[in-house]
Coordinates of N, CA and C in Angstrom, one line a residue:
Chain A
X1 N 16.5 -136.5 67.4 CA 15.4 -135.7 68.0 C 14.6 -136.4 69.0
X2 N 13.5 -135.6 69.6 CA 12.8 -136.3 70.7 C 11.9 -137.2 70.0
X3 N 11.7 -138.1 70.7 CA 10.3 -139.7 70.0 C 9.1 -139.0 70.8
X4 N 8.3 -139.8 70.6 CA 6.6 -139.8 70.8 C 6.7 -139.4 72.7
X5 N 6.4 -138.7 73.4 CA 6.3 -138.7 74.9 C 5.0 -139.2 75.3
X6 N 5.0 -139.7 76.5 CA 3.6 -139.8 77.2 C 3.8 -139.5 78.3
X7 N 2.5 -138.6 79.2 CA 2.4 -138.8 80.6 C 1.0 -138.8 80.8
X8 N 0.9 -139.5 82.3 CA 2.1 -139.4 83.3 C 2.7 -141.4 82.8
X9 N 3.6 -141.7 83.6 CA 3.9 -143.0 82.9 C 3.5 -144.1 83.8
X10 N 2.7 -143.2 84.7 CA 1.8 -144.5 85.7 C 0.7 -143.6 86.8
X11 N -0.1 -144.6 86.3 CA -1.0 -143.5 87.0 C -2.0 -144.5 87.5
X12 N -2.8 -144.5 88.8 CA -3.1 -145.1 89.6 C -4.7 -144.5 90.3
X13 N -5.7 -144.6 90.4 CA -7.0 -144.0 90.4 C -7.9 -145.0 90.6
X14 N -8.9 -144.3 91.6 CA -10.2 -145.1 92.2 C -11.7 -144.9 91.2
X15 N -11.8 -146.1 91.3 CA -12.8 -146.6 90.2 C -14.1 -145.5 90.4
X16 N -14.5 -144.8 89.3 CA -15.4 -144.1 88.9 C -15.0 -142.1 89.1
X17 N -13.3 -142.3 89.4 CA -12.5 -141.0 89.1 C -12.4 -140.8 87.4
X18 N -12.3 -139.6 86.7 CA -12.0 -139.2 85.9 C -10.5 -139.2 85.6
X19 N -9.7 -139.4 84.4 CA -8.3 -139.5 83.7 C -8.0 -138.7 82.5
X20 N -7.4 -137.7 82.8 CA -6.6 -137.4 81.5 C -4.9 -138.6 81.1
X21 N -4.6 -139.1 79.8 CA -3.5 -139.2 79.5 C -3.0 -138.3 78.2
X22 N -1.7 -137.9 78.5 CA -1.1 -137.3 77.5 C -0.2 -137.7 76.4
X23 N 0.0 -136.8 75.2 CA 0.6 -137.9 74.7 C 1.4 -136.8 73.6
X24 N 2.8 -136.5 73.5 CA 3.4 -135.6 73.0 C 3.8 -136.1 71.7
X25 N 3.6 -136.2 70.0 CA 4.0 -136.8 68.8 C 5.4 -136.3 68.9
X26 N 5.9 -137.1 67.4 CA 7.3 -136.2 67.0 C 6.7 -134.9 66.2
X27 N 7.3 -134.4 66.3 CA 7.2 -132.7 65.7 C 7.3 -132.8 64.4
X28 N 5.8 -132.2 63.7 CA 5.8 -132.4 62.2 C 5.0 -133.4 61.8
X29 N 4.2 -134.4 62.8 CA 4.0 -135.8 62.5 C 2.2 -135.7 62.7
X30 N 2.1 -135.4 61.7 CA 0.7 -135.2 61.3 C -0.7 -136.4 61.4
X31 N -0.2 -137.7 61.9 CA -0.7 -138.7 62.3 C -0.6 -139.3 63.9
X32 N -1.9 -139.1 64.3 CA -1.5 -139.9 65.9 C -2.8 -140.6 65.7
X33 N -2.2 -141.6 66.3 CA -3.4 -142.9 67.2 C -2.6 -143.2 68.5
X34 N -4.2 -143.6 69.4 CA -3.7 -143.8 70.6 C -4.2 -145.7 70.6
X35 N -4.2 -146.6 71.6 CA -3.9 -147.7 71.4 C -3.9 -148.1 73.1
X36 N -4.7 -149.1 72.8 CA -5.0 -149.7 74.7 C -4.7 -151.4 74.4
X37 N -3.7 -151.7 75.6 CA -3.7 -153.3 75.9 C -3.2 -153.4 77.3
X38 N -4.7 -154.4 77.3 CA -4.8 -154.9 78.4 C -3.8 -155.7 79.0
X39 N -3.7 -156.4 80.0 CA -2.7 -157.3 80.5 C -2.9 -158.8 79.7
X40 N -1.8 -159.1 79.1 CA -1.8 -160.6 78.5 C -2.5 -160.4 77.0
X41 N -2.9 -159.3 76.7 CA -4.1 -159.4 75.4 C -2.8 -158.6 74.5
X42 N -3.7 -158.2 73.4 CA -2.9 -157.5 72.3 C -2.9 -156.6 72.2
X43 N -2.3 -155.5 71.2 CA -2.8 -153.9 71.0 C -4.4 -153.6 70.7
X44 N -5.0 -152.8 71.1 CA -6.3 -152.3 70.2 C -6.8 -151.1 70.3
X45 N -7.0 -151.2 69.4 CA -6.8 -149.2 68.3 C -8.1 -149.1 68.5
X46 N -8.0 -147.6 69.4 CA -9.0 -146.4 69.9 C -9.6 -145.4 69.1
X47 N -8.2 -144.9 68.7 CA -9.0 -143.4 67.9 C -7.5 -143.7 66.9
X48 N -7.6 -142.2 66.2 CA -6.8 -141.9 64.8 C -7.4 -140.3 64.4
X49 N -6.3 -139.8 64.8 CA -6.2 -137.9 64.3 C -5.1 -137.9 62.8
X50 N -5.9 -137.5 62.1 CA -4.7 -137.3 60.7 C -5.1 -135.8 60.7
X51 N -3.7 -134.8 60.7 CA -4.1 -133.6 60.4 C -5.6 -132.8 60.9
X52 N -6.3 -132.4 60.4 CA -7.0 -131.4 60.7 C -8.4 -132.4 60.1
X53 N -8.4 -133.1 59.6 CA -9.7 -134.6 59.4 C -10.0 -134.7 60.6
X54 N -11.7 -134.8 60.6 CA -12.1 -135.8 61.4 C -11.7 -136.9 61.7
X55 N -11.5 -137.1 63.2 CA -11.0 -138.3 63.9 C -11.6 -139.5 63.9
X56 N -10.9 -140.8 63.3 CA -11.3 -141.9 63.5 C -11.8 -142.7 64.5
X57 N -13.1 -142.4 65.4 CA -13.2 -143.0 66.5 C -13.9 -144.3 67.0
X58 N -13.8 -145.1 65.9 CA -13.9 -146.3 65.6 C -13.8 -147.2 66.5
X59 N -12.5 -147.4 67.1 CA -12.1 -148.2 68.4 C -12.4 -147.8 70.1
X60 N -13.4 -147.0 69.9 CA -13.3 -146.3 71.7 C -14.5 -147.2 71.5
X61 N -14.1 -148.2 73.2 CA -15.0 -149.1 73.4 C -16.3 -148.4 74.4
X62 N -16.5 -147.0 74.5 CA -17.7 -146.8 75.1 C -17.2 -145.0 74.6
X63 N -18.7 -144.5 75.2 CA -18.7 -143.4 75.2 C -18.1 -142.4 76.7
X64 N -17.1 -143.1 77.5 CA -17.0 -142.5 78.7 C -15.4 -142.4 77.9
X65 N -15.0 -142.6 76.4 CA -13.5 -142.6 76.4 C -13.7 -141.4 75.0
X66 N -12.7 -140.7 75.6 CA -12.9 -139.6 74.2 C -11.6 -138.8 74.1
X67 N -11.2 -138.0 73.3 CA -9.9 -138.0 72.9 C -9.8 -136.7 72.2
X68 N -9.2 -135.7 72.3 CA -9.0 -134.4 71.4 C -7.6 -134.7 71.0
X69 N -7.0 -133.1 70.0 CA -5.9 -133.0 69.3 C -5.7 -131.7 69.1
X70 N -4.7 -130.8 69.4 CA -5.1 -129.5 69.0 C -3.6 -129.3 68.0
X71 N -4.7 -129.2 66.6 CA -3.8 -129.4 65.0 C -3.1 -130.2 65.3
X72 N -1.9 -130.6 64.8 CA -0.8 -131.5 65.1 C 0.2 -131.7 66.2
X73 N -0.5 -131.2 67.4 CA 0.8 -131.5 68.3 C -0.3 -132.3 69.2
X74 N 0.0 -131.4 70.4 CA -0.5 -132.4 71.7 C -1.8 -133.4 71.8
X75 N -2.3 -134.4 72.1 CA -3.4 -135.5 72.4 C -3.9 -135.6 73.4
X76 N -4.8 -135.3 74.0 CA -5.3 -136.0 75.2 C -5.9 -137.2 75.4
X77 N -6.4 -138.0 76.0 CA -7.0 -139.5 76.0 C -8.2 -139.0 77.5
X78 N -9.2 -138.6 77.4 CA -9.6 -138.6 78.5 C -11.1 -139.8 79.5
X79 N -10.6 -140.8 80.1 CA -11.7 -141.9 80.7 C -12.8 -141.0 81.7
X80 N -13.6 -141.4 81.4 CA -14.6 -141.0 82.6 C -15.2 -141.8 83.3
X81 N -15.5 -141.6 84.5 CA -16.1 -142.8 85.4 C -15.3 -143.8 85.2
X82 N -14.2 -144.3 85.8 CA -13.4 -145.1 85.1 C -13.6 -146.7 86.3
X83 N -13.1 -147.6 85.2 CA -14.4 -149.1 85.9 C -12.6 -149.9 85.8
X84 N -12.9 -150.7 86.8 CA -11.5 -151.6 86.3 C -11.3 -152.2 85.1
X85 N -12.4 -152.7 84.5 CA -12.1 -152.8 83.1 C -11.1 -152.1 81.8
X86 N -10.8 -150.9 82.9 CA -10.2 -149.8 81.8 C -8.5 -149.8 82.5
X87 N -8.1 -151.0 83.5 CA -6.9 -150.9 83.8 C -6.2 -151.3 82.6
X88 N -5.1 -151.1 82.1 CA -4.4 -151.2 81.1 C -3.2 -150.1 80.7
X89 N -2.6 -150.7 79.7 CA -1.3 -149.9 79.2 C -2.1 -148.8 78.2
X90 N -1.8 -147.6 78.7 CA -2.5 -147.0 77.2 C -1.0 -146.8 76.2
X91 N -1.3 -146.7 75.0 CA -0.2 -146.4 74.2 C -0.7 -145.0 72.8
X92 N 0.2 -144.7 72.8 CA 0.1 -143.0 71.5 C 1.4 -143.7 70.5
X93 N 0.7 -143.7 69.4 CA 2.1 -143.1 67.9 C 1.7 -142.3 67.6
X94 N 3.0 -141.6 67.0 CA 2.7 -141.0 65.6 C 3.1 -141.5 64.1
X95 N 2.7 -140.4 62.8 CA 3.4 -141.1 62.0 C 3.6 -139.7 61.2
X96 N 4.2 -139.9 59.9 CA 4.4 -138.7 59.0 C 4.1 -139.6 58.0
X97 N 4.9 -140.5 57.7 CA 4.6 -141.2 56.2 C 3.7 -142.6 56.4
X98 N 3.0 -142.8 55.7 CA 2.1 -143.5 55.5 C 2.9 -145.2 55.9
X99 N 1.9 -146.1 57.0 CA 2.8 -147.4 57.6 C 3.8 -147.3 58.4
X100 N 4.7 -146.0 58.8 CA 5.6 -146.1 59.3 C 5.1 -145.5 61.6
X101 N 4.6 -146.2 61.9 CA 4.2 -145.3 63.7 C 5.6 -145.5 64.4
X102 N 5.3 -144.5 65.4 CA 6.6 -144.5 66.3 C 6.0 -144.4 67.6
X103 N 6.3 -145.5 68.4 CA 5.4 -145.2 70.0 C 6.0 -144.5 70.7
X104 N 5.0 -144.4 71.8 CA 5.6 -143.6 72.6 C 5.7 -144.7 74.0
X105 N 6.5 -144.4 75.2 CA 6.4 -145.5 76.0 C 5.0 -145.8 77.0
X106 N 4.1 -145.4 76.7 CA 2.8 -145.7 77.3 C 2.7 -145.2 78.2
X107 N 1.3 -145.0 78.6 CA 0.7 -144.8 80.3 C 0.5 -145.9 80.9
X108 N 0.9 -146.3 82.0 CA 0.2 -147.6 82.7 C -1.2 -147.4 83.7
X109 N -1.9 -147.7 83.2 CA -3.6 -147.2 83.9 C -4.2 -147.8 85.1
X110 N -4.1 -147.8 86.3 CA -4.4 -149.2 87.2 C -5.7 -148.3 87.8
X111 N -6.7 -149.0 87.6 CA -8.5 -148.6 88.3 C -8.3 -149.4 89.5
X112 N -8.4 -149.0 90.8 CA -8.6 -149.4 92.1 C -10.0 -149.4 92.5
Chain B
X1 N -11.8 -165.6 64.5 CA -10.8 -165.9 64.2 C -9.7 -164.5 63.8
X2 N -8.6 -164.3 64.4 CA -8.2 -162.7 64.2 C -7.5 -163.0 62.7
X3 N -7.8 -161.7 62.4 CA -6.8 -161.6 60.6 C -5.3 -161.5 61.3
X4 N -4.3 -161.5 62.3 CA -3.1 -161.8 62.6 C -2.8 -162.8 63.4
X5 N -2.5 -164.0 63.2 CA -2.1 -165.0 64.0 C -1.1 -164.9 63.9
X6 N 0.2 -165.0 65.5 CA 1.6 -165.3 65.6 C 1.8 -166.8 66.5
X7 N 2.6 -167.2 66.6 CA 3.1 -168.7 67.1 C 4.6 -168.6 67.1
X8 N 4.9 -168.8 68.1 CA 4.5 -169.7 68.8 C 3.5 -168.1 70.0
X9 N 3.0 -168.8 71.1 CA 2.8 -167.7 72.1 C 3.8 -167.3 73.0
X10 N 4.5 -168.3 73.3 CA 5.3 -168.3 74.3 C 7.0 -168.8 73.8
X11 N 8.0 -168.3 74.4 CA 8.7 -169.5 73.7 C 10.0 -169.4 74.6
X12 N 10.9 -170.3 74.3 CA 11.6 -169.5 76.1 C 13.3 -170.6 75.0
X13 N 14.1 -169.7 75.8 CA 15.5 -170.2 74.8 C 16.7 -170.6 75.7
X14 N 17.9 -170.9 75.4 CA 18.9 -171.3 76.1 C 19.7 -170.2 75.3
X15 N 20.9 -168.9 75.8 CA 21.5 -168.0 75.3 C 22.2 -168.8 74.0
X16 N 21.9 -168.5 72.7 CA 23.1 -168.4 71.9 C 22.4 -169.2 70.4
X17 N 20.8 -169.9 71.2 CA 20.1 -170.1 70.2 C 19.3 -169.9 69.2
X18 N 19.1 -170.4 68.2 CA 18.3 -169.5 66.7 C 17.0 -169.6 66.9
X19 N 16.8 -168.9 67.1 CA 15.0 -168.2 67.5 C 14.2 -168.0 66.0
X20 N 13.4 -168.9 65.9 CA 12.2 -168.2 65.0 C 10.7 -168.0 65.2
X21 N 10.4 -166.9 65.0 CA 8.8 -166.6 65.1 C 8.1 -166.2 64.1
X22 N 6.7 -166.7 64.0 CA 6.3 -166.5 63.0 C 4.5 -166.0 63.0
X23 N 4.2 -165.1 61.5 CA 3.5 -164.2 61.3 C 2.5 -164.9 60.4
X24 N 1.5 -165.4 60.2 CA 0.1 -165.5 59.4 C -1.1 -164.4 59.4
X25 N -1.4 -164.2 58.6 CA -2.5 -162.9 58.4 C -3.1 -163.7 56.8
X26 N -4.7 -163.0 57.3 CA -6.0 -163.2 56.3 C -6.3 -162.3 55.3
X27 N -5.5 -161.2 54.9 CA -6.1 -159.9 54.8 C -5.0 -159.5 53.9
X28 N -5.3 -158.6 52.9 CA -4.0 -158.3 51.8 C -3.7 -156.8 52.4
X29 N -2.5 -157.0 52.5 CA -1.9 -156.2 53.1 C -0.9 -155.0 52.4
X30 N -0.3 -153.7 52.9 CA 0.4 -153.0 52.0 C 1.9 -153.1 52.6
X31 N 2.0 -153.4 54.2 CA 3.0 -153.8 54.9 C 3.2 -154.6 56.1
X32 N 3.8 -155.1 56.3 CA 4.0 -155.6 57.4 C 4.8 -155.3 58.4
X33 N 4.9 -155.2 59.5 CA 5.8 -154.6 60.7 C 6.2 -155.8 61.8
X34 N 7.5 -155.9 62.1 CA 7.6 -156.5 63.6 C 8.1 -155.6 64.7
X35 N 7.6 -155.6 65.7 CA 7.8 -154.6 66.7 C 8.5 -155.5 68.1
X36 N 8.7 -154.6 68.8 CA 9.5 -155.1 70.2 C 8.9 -154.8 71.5
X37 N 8.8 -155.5 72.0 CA 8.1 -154.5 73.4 C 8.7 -155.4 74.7
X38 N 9.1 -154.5 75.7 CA 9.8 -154.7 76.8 C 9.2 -154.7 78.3
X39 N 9.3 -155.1 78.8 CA 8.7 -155.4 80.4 C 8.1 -153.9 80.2
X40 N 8.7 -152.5 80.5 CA 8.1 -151.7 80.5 C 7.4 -151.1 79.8
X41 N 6.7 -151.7 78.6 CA 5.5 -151.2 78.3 C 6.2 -150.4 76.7
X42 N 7.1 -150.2 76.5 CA 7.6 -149.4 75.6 C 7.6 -150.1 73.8
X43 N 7.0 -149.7 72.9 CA 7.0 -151.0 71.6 C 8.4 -149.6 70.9
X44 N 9.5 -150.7 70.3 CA 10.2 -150.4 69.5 C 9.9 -151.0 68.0
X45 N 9.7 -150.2 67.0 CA 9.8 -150.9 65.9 C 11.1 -151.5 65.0
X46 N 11.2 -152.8 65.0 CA 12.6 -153.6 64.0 C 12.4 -153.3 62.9
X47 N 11.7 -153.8 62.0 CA 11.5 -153.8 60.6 C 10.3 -153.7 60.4
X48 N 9.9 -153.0 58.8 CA 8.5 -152.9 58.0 C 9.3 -153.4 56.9
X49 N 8.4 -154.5 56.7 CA 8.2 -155.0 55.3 C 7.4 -154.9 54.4
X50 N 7.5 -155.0 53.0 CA 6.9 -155.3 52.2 C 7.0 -156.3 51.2
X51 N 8.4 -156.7 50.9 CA 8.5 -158.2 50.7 C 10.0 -158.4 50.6
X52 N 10.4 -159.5 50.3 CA 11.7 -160.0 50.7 C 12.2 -160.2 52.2
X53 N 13.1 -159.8 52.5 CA 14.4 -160.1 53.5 C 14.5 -158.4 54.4
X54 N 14.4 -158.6 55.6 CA 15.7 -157.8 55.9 C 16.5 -157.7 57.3
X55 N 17.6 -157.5 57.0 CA 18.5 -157.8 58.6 C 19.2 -157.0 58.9
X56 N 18.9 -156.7 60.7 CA 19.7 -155.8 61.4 C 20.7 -156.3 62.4
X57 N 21.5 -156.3 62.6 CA 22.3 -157.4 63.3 C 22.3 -159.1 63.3
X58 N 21.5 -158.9 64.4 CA 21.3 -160.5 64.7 C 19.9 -161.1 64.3
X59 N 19.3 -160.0 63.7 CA 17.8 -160.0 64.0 C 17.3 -160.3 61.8
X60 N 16.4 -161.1 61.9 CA 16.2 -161.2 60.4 C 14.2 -161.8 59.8
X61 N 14.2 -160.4 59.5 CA 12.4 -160.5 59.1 C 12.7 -161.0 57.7
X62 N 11.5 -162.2 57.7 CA 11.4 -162.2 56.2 C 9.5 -162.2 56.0
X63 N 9.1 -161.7 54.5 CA 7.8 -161.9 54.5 C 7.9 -162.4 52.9
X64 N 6.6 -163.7 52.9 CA 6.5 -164.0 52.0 C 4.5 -163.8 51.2
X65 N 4.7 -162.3 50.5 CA 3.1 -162.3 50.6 C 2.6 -163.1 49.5
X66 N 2.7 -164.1 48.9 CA 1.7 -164.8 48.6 C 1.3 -166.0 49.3
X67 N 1.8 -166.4 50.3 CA 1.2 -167.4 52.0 C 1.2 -166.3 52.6
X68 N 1.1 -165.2 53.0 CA 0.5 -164.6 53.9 C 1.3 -165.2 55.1
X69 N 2.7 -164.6 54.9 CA 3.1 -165.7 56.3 C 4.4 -164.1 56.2
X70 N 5.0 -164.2 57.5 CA 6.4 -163.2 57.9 C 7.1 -164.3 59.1
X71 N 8.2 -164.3 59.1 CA 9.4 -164.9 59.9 C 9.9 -163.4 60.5
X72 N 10.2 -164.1 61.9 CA 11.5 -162.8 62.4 C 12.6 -164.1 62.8
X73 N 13.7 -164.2 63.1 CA 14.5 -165.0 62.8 C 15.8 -163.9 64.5
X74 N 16.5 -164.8 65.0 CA 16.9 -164.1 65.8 C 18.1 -165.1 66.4
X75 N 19.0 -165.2 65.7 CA 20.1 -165.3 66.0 C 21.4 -165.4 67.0
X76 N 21.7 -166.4 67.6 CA 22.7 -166.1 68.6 C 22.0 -166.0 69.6
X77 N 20.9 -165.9 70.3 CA 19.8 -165.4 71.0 C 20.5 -164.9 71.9
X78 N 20.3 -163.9 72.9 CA 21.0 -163.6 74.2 C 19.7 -162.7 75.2
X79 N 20.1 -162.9 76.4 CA 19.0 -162.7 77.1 C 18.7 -161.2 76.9
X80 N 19.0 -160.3 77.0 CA 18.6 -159.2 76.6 C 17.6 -159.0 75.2
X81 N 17.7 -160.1 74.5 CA 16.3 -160.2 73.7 C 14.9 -160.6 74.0
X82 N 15.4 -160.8 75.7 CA 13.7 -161.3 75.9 C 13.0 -159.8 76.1
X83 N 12.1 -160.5 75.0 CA 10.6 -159.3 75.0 C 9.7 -160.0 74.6
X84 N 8.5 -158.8 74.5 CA 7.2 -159.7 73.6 C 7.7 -158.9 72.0
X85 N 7.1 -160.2 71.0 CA 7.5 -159.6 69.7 C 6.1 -159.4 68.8
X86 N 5.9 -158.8 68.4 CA 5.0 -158.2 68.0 C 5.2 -158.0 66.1
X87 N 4.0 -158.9 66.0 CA 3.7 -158.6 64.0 C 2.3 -157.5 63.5
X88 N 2.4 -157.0 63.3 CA 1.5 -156.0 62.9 C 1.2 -155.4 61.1
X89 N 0.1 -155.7 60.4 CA 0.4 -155.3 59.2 C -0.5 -154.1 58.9
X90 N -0.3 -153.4 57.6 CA -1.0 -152.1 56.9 C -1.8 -152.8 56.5
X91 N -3.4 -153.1 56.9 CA -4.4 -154.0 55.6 C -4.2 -152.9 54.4
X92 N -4.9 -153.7 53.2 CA -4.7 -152.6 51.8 C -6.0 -151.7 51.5
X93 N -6.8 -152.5 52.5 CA -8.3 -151.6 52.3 C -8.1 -150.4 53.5
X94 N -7.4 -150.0 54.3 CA -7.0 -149.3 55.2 C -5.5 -148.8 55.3
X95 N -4.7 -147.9 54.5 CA -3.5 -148.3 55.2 C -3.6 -147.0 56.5
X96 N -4.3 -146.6 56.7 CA -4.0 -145.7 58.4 C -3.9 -146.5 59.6
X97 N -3.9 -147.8 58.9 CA -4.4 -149.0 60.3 C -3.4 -150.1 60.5
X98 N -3.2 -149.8 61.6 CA -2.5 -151.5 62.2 C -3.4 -152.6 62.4
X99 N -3.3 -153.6 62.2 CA -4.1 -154.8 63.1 C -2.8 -155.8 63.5
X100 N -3.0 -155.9 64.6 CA -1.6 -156.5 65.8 C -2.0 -158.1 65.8
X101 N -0.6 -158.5 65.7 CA -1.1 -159.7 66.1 C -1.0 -159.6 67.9
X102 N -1.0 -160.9 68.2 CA -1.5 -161.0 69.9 C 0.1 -161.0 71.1
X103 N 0.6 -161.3 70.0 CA 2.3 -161.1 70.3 C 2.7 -162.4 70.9
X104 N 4.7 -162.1 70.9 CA 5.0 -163.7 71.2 C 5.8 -163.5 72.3
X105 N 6.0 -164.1 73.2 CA 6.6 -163.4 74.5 C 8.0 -164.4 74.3
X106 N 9.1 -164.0 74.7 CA 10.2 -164.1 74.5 C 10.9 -164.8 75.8
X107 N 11.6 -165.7 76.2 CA 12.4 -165.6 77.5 C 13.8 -166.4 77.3
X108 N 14.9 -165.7 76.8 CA 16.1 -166.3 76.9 C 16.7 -166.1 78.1
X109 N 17.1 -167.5 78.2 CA 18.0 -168.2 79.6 C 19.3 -168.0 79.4
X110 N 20.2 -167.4 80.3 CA 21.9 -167.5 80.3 C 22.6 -169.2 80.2

């Protein structure tokens, strides 16, 4: 069956434009987190949708990053005023069973 | 100090050699994962562990949780294994959570 999708899979924008990224789960997979790394650094965890719970938004490093889910399918990721600081790989899993995520191939984000 | 430390950072091979990388974490954990990631951005997951051994071809995680330590082990090496490799565990006070280590970048030579 189909894996985690993302779009667009590169996307390219002038510093203090607005960003949606998308992020399609596996079907049925009632767990998504989305996930930013920078060039040369490591993964770091933004947000976390489980089902119909309040979203974990723990990891959004400002308030210009914010993120919906509508019930278990589609995710948005949306930057605002976006600063080069926010150039980066974004990345989406899902999951169904507890420890197990499935990525998806990321957005590549480049702030000009 | 991060709760996932990997080592080597960097590591670079001659095709055909026994590759090992390895995994230390501070934090009690409910699993452990090694993942794959490729020039293009894409993470594949190899194995989740919880304890013992496990192997998929050429490729062999092991985790030992009382050092708090995981091996991935990689056999035969061949350049199509260069990637970054990636250890990631379930802490046990969280399992909805990853904490990544910083990853190990991969470069096998023909």
């Amino acid at each position: 069956g189909a894996g985690v999708s993302q779009s667009p899979s590169n996307k390219v924008t002038e510093k203090g434009k607005d960003v949606e990224l998308r992020c399609d789960p596996i079907s049925g997979h009632t767990a998504l987190y989305w996930y930013r790394q920078r060039l040369g650094q490591g993964l770091e965890f933004l947000i976390y949708f489980q089902g119909n719970s309040a979203p974990d938004k723990s990891g959004l490093p400002s308030d210009r990053f914010s993120a919906e889910r509508t019930g278990e399918s589609v995710s948005t990721l949306t930057i605002q005023r976006t600063q080069q600081e926010d150039s980066a790989v974004y990345l989406c899993a899902s999951s169904l069973q507890a420890y197990e995520q499935y990525f998806g191939p990321g957005t590549r984000l480049t702030v000009t | 100090k991060n709760e996932v430390e990997q080592s080597p950072q960097n590591l670079t091979a001659q095709e055909g050699e026994f590759i090992t990388i390895n995994c230390s974490y501070s934090v009690g954990i409910s699993a452990l994962h090694w993942l794959q990631q490729h020039p293009g951005g894409g993470i594949v997951s190899l194995f989740m562990l919880s304890s013992g051994k496990k192997k998929h071809g050429r490729l062999i995680a092991t985790i030992n949780i009382q050092e708090k330590h995981s091996s991935l082990h990689i056999t035969a090496s061949h350049p199509r294994d260069s990637a970054v490799y990636i250890c990631a565990v379930v802490p046990s006070y969280n399992t909805d959570k990853l904490i990544f280590g910083t990853g190990t970048r991969l470069q096998v030579f023909p």
